[in-house]
Each structure stands twice: as C-alpha cells, then as structure tokens.
C-alpha cells in the first residue's frame, strides 16, 4: 500500500482576523506562516501622524487582476506622497469597502519607477532596409525623437502594405472588439492581421456559450450571488485561489459562507492560502486530470444512487439532453449518451473511481465519499476557477462540470449552484448592478480577415503558414469556423501595451520568431520582453498620467458587479511618455489619415459620454436608471457638450468618492439565483441551444471544435489523453515506467504580480520572492533543500533557474512556477534566470485553440552553477541611462 501521509493537511492553522492597515482580506492570510521557508518579507515600520496639506484624488488601479479596487492618492504640489484605499463608509460583510491590495498600494512605486522608459528608442543596428533581426534581444539602443520614431513606423507600415498588403501587418495585443486606439488607426489604414488566444479562460472561453451553461452572456452568472452563498452546506472548490488571484474582497464572500456554517472541499494540486483560510478538506488532484476525476465521480453518483438517492432525475429529465438514451437531442448524429459512456458501454471501460484514481491520484474511497456529499438532498455549491481548463484538451471540462452539477440538481435554487467564477466575480454571480457607459465612438472595422492563434504566431512568422479558424476574438462565434491552412508573409509586428511574448506559450519560440520580421514596434512603460525584442520602443503613459476614466461594472468581463471606480488624472505625463491615443493620432496623420477620423471626439467628451450613459439597477432590482446626475455646470466643468440629467448620485459626489458602490443588505432586490426561471419552467424559459436545454450531448460543440482542426472531441464529456499531461511523464504508461521529464508543472497566479504587471516593483520583489514550489517528498528524493537554486527544464528546450520553496502543500510529482515573471536569458547558458513560466510551456493549440498553461511536463534538479541572488538584489532593466 502506498504511503499517503502527505495527503493530510500539512499543518494546523490559527484563525486570523481580517485586520491590518488597509490590507485586503486576502493579504491577511500570511503566506509566510503557511509555506515553510518561503515567507513573505514584511517589516513593520512607523508612520508619521503629521497631516500635510494637499488633495486626495482617485488614482487608477487598472491592471487585469479583476479586483478593480479603490486607490486613493494624496497629491501635494503635483507630487504624490501617500496612498490609501476605500474609507468612504464603515466596512461590513454586507457592504464591504473596496480595499486595495499590496499591489495597488505599491502603485506609485510602479508609476514613478526608476526603470520607466523615458524616451523613444531605436535598436542601434536596425534600419528599414537592413533589419538585422538576429540581433533583437542583444543589440544596443539609442535615443531618438518622437518625430523620428513615428516616421520610421509610418514608413515601415507603408512599405509592408505596398509589398505584401495589409495582412502582412500583425497587431498584437489589441483589436477592433475593444476599440483600441491603435487598432482604429490601423483599421483606417486598411486593416491588419489580428491575433487571438484563450489565455485567461482556457476551455471556458467558448464551451459554456454553446452548451447553454451561461446566463446573460457571462460565465460567472451560473452561480448565485454572495448572499445566497451563505445558504450552502458544502462548497466544493475546483482550482480556485481568490486570495492570490484577485486580492480584493472576493475571499470575504467565502469567509462569510464559512461563518454561516458551510464546509469546504478543495480539488487542486496545491493547498493554497484560500483553502487554508477556509480549513478546506484537500483532494490533491494531479494537474490536467480533472476530467478523469469527475468521470469517476459521475460513476460513483450513479453507483450509489439506488441506496442514497443522490441524483436529481427530475432536473436531469426536464432540463437537460444527452444524459441517457431516453433524453437525446433531435440533432444528435451519434448514438451515444453520457450515462452509458460512464458505465463503459462503448469502450468496455467503466469510469469507476478505481479507474479514475490511477490517472488523477485521488483515492477511490474519497471519490465515493464526495459523491454522497454532492447528492441532491444537500445544499451544494460546485464552483470552479478557470485554471483547471487552462490545459490542453479541456474543451469538454466545462460540459462535464455542468453535468455533475445537473446530476445533483445544484442549479436554479437557493443554496445550490454550479459554475465558474473569475477574479472579482468570485462567489458573487449575477448581472452588473452598475453598467458601464459608452464613449459614443464606433469602432472601425478591420477589413483584413486574417486572425492567428497566439500559439501559432511563431509558426506563421517563421514558416509562413497558420490555421485560420475565423475572424475576431475567440469570445465570438465568428472565431469557430472550419479550419483552413493559410499562407502569410508577416513583415511588421506591432505590439500594443500588452506583454504577449511573456504571457503566451513557449516564450523561447516567440523569441525565435521575433528574429524574422522587417520591423517590430512596441508600446511599453518598462523593458518587457515585447520591448526587448523589438526595433522601435515608444514609451507610453500610465493611467495616472492619462485622462480620467472608469473601471468596473460591465466594462470588463471580470469586474465586481456592485461597483464602478471612476478615477482621475493624477500627474502630467512623465519624461517623454505619450498616451496611446496621442500616438495613434500622430501616427495616423503620417499615414495620410484625417485627424477627425482618428479621434472623432475629444477625451473630455468621451468621458462625459461614458458618465451620461452609465446605468444602475434601481432598488426594485429591475429598472435601469441613470447612475450619475449631471448639471449644466458639471458638463461645463467637464469640458463637454450634452444635456443635464437626473441620476442616482451627483457627479461631484462620485468624483470625490471615486467609487459608485451599490449598498447591499440581506433581503434586498439585488439577489440572484442562477437558472431559477429555467429550472422552474424550462419550456417557457429556454436556453440558447438547439434543444433549449443544458446540452450534456452537444452536437454543435463537437462540430465546431472538430471543424477547427486543432484536436477532436465527442459530443458528450469524455476522457481524452492530454497533450503534455500526466501520462506523458511516463516512458511506458502500461508498465508505469517514468520518463526523463517526470514532473508536471502548473503556473500559479502570484501576489507579486497582476499577470506580468508589477514584477519590477522593489517592494513586491522583496515581499514575494518568486520561488519554484516543490513538495517535501520530491525535494527529499532530489536532495533539494529549501532555498537551493534549482534548474527546471522542459522537453522543448526551455530552462529556468529559481530558488526552491519546499512545502507540504503541493502534491508530489508537481512543480509550481509563479506566473508572469519577465524572462531574462543568460547568453552563455540560454537559461532564463528570471523564471518566466512560459519559458517552460509548449505552444500547441488544442480544441478551440486552448493554451496549456497547466498541462506541462518538466524535470527539476539542484543547479550546479552559480547560485541565484534574490530578485530584489538584481539590477533593474534600464536599456538607456540618462544622457545616453
């Protein structure tokens, strides 16, 4: 019998009160107490009680963590000297303050960082007629003027268009769907080739919208709101960690449910801070094996249903199709159903808990026990993060999660819910109570229909071929067309403000491809990989230097439904940095475009239009009303034209507070039970599927994904051997002989960064060391001690070194690499000394083009070279010193 002593919870945890000078709830979980040898370095300091003269303003915290919290900035004589967070009202569980986290509180260290890019730069040995692309990443840089930079770019764009057409111009990091300003300019110029990916969402990106497992066009509206979460008896969390990934008030939603009596069960390779806080029972699943685990769970529910009545047959029969042979959809092309598949009727393999255990690693007895806990007579929330579907071959996973929830009837009633949550919506489903306004400017259509999956962009550049599957972002059905191989000759790559080269799979391959184009342009605030491997770098402003704007509501897919932050300009543009709007207009004029087309209205007018069209749901829970009251004087002060209007909150009050937050209380009309109307009467409230029901058998899903051509699925959830999954750690699976790359790697969202943002901030580099996590068992077997420098290698050539964090909270056989480090390759060894997770991933799209951030195989060993110094001691990346 195998020794499973590591399955027990690694240590007892003391209850911690949610306190501490403005720290977010998530920050109250002290990771240093939980990860042995990997403590976060927090030092208490004294603060002056002297009150200076100045003005508190609302500063943006605009990064894609999902929190969108309130960030207040104290400005004295044009200089930022302090920050604080939400203190507009007393904090309470029902009406929580929108507190900022450690990242937002260090925002001024990013805006005023010593390594901000100050001037336009050109790679020294790049010329339009002699790119010398092989020197990208190693060449010296020289300072140039804005006129020179924009002239170079305009000439390069015109040359590419003349020789190879607009499709030879790739715009990376922006497209017409979000009305990005540079996309507008290039759209007016005749168009560009788009890129797309599934990065944040993985298999959740399209599947829910096809099978009916969404509501109101949102993934996160299949779970009930935070007040109803407190009615649950058991909350099962799959691949979630809001304490690290969101860092706003999201973890509070689960803490309040625990206080109300809910028990927690977590399914994850990593017993993270969220689970530790909630004292969750740990089921340590292997990465990318959730499908096998859930199939074993489905078998257990069927097997034990006769004695314990676990399955809600009424809900299955009325509200789903495809579970059994008696309830098949009319458009089914194959004579298969989920129940018979699980029982082994088609392949002769029953998906028993014992079958599942061999793959997923969770003991069969635990799978059977969970089946009884998720039965229909228990109030269960089955809530999933998106990390489990950020794996290859995960397109059917959301369909399987939906099926498990449907089997227990955990949809459409109080205390029962099933679905995925992300970032700020975690544990708080429902439509936005504050709805973002629009600027009134129509997007410019892109006349080029080429659109490349980010994982195939290197292939498209190097080989001149890619798989076309439609136009537009993958959020839209237009990107799921039958695949066709296309030839393409890419001359120019234009990077918007994103950091694609370090956030898309297989960074070394991205770098190899970056050697070929004639011209690469990057907008950047810092010397990220996009900037390092380009020819011309344009320094752009931060949101503190830009015009007033807003975040929250339905403005983004992952925002808190109850609030909208409206932030102000804090300081004038620093150094020679310019806004992307300014760049787009000035570049467009050099391309012969009219300024009136490039910027149809002023920034003042656009901001006013957003305020005037912002809506809120009234206290009746139904009626949309104007959110902002605007007087004639307000409009004049805003520098805009428009009509005064009544609204729920006066503009001057909103400007002062910086946040519009709907006050919630138990029993208000803002509560939300997902799928309630559908459950009550599915015929009168059909879903957006061919059957009008939840499609456990979905012909449309199979046809679309199989047509794209990356990989195949069945119309029902089924087990597929995962590319770079657990079975690939074996040379011989049948004989269980391990291979050279015997570990699985997961990419962990990490408090030091919001994706890749903030990685250069010294405060955060000191507080969060960015180690590689490995289990105590693996460390002992490899003679690795806590703090040793280790080498992690992938079979595709990627190598990183990091210091080891040895922990009892990671499943043996798994290596955890924090997501978002900025790659930095040692020229002599080719090793990434910064520890970028995507140095180790593999660019191979599957299904609907899904990336495999959590399905990777690696090996780990003690590094015999020079030991790594702490990140905070490493030099900042400053390509040009002042005076150069």
PDB file of C-alpha atoms in Angstrom, residues 68 70 98 434-437 549-555 559-567 614-615 654 658-662:
ATOM      1  CA  UNK A  68     -10.594  46.934  -9.619  1.00  0.00           C
ATOM      2  CA  UNK A  70     -10.333  51.832  -4.846  1.00  0.00           C
ATOM      3  CA  UNK A  98     -13.415  48.155  -1.874  1.00  0.00           C
ATOM      4  CA  UNK A 434     -23.690  49.245 -12.254  1.00  0.00           C
ATOM      5  CA  UNK A 435     -23.394  49.162 -16.028  1.00  0.00           C
ATOM      6  CA  UNK A 436     -20.595  50.981 -17.795  1.00  0.00           C
ATOM      7  CA  UNK A 437     -21.370  53.747 -20.223  1.00  0.00           C
ATOM      8  CA  UNK A 549     -11.748  57.170 -16.849  1.00  0.00           C
ATOM      9  CA  UNK A 550     -13.529  54.298 -15.106  1.00  0.00           C
ATOM     10  CA  UNK A 551     -13.277  50.590 -14.412  1.00  0.00           C
ATOM     11  CA  UNK A 552     -15.864  48.111 -13.147  1.00  0.00           C
ATOM     12  CA  UNK A 553     -19.449  47.091 -13.831  1.00  0.00           C
ATOM     13  CA  UNK A 554     -19.769  45.518 -17.273  1.00  0.00           C
ATOM     14  CA  UNK A 555     -16.810  47.459 -18.629  1.00  0.00           C
ATOM     15  CA  UNK A 559     -15.416  43.087 -12.593  1.00  0.00           C
ATOM     16  CA  UNK A 560     -17.274  43.369  -9.320  1.00  0.00           C
ATOM     17  CA  UNK A 561     -20.993  43.557 -10.135  1.00  0.00           C
ATOM     18  CA  UNK A 562     -21.701  46.014  -7.328  1.00  0.00           C
ATOM     19  CA  UNK A 563     -19.293  48.860  -8.019  1.00  0.00           C
ATOM     20  CA  UNK A 564     -17.678  51.159 -10.543  1.00  0.00           C
ATOM     21  CA  UNK A 565     -14.457  53.074  -9.913  1.00  0.00           C
ATOM     22  CA  UNK A 566     -14.128  56.498 -11.531  1.00  0.00           C
ATOM     23  CA  UNK A 567     -10.548  57.688 -11.379  1.00  0.00           C
ATOM     24  CA  UNK A 614     -23.721  54.800 -17.163  1.00  0.00           C
ATOM     25  CA  UNK A 615     -26.692  52.982 -15.672  1.00  0.00           C
ATOM     26  CA  UNK A 654     -18.963  60.453  -7.307  1.00  0.00           C
ATOM     27  CA  UNK A 658     -14.033  57.736  -6.540  1.00  0.00           C
ATOM     28  CA  UNK A 659     -16.356  54.727  -6.470  1.00  0.00           C
ATOM     29  CA  UNK A 660     -20.028  54.120  -7.067  1.00  0.00           C
ATOM     30  CA  UNK A 661     -20.955  51.147  -4.929  1.00  0.00           C
ATOM     31  CA  UNK A 662     -24.474  49.782  -4.598  1.00  0.00           C
TER      32      UNK A 662
END
